[in-house]
Amino acid sequence: MKASAEKIETCKCAYPLGQCRRGFKGTLVSVCPLAGKDGYDADELELRLLELGFIEGASVHVLHEGPFGRDPIAVRVNDTTVALRRSEAMAILAE
Amino acid sequence: MSSAPAISQPQASQPDPDAQPIEVALVGAPNCGKTALFNAMTGATAKVGNYSGVTVERKVGIATTPAGRKFSVIDLPGTHSLRARSPDEEVTRDVLLGQRPGERVPDMILAVGDATNLRGALRLVSELKKVGLPIVMILNMIDIARHRGLQIDHEALSDELGIPVIPATAVRKGGLDELWQTVDPMLDAGLAEPQPSSWAVPNTHDMRVAMREAERLVNAHVIRPPEPDTVSAKIDRVVLNPFAGPVILLAILFVMFQAVFSWAAPFMDAIDAGFTWLGGIVTAVLPEGLVQSFLADGIITGIGSVIIFLPQILFTFLFILLLEDFGYMARAAFLMDRIMGRAGLNGRAFIPLLSSFACAIPGIMAARVIDNKHDRLTTILVAPLMTCSARIPVYTLIIAAFIPNRTVLGGLSLQGLVMFGLYAAGVFSVLAVAFVARYIFAREERHAPLMLDLPDYKMPILRNIALGLYQRAKIFLRRAGTVIFWATVVIWVLSTFPLPPEGATEPAINYSFAAMIGKFIAPVLAPLGFNWQIAVALVPGMAAREVMVAGLATVYAVGGESGLVHLLADQWSLATALAVLAWFIFAPQCISTLAVIRREAGSAKWMWVAVGYMFALAYIAAFLTYRIAVAFGAG
């Protein structure tokens, strides 16, 4: 998969999806929620993200940002589109 | 599985009409077209939506195969997984696992998958296979998939999964032929004995394995077109644009209100004329007396003043159903999530709250799509503050009587502005109460994530919209025929008996029970500027807000809306009128809503919380409004 483009010119390390701007395209490298973050406990969040298709190797593309504070974001994961808040998207690392 | 003893007996080739019909459960993710499939199979009047989780009610219908076999179909709430997370997903899991008391275990599962997006459906099937029931997988919306150039080798999928996999189209004629051709012989041969369930809650490792397997199946048996669907992406580029998006949302809401207020008007006039005509006939035919008064003043006037809202309710639901089916509702949740989140609500609460503009009852029921317990409870508690259509008659009556019909600020109707202000006050109070609620009972709660599919846009199917509207109309008219009918009878009795003494000088109602009750509670409401007639009308208004109008008409013994308008303008001060408006923004004037809160929140406690806080807010708001208005000389 091509790890393009807009936001990660030089760095080859993974970015949390929660920090990515609109237009970011990449490959999901890991789903690893941290315990104690907002919302569900880590396992529950991980299961939900997996269910929605956020799995290692999936292509991700940040399509849209919410009109207020750029939150939530709409992400194309393989061939579906999912809306989620940035705080949860922090659990997703992509490059 | 002992609750379903009849099913596993092999069927004779001729269906036995006396046998308990076989029950087939439809299981699938939200948005997979499951409900449309259910409608196509059963012709029943189930609502079809495009917003995640719209199917929250138990729906059962009877399907008849071309061979004449009848079986019942249950439409289970949409779910991505048996790992249930919300009340409706729990229903699906519990029914399938036989853990739901009073609910029969289905004899067969029809696993419905969206053919344009099979990965999730295949993973769900891997869970469903462990339940131990006979299972058939349906590739729904195959027409859309083919149109987009997807080629699915369903026979190979069937071989790999070890279950029949059948393409189907719910919305076209003949779209179910292949399904019947498979299911009919299966039923003839007799369904397999259910196996004990081996399902267990998947952990993250199981989930990854299942997702990978689904991925492998898709890669092996689905040929995707080089260019994916771009129509939805193009629409989203406009609709979710940070600038255009909110503007479009506002424009849609604006058109919706125009429809509710302007387009509905001719229909409402016609209904009004119809009931006036009917009342005229009764008055002309029957001799003057109690019977004539009961029919003309009690029943016809009372029921008529409620049925008149049917056009507005239908217009509201027309928009909600269209937007749901089109796929816009999930986008609205996306756009509104941040604002709703500030108030401690979830973006998903937008749909229930929007529905509450028509009526809080469907709104509260729609709150089932919110999986976080506290978010859901907050939404249920604040939904009745949204300006439901039952408030419209009270608002329009008082606005017509007290707000001058002139334009201000260069062409804006003053009456329209006041109406808008009342709506805005409702929305603002929803946000404010939700914000406070968050601090009271969920301070420690970590906020619940918004995670939802943005489904591909689809053209709404007229038949499904029509079915949805028909259902709403039926619910509303049934309510008018029961609760509101009896409230009308009660208020007529209360305001007619005891009959005035011979030679009475005052209007007859001043001798009635209603006057006694009104005068009894009037001192409590006096600080708000409410007279005893208002107090009397508020009592039956508990049945439904709009009955307040009929109540006032009876108490003041005037027929027709225009008569009431003139009389109120004469009898009330402006301060009183404004206080009544303020009261109606908040007061929990609807017993059916309270009953639904009790049912949906799971305990009477929350119903009483709603009653308490809403009456308190209503009293305070009306008190302040009245006092301030009097201070400005409007008393």
XYZ file of C-alpha atoms in Angstrom, chain B residues 32 54 106-107 109 140 180 215 292 294 341 390 465 565:
14
model
C -28.570 -3.555 5.050
C -34.122 2.537 13.050
C -36.896 -18.786 15.595
C -36.758 -21.931 13.500
C -32.193 -17.453 10.476
C -29.600 -8.047 -0.379
C -38.403 -18.682 -2.430
C -11.761 -10.187 4.209
C -77.055 17.791 21.146
C -72.692 16.270 24.038
C -21.621 16.964 22.579
C -49.428 19.221 19.982
C -42.490 6.115 2.772
C -59.400 34.118 19.523
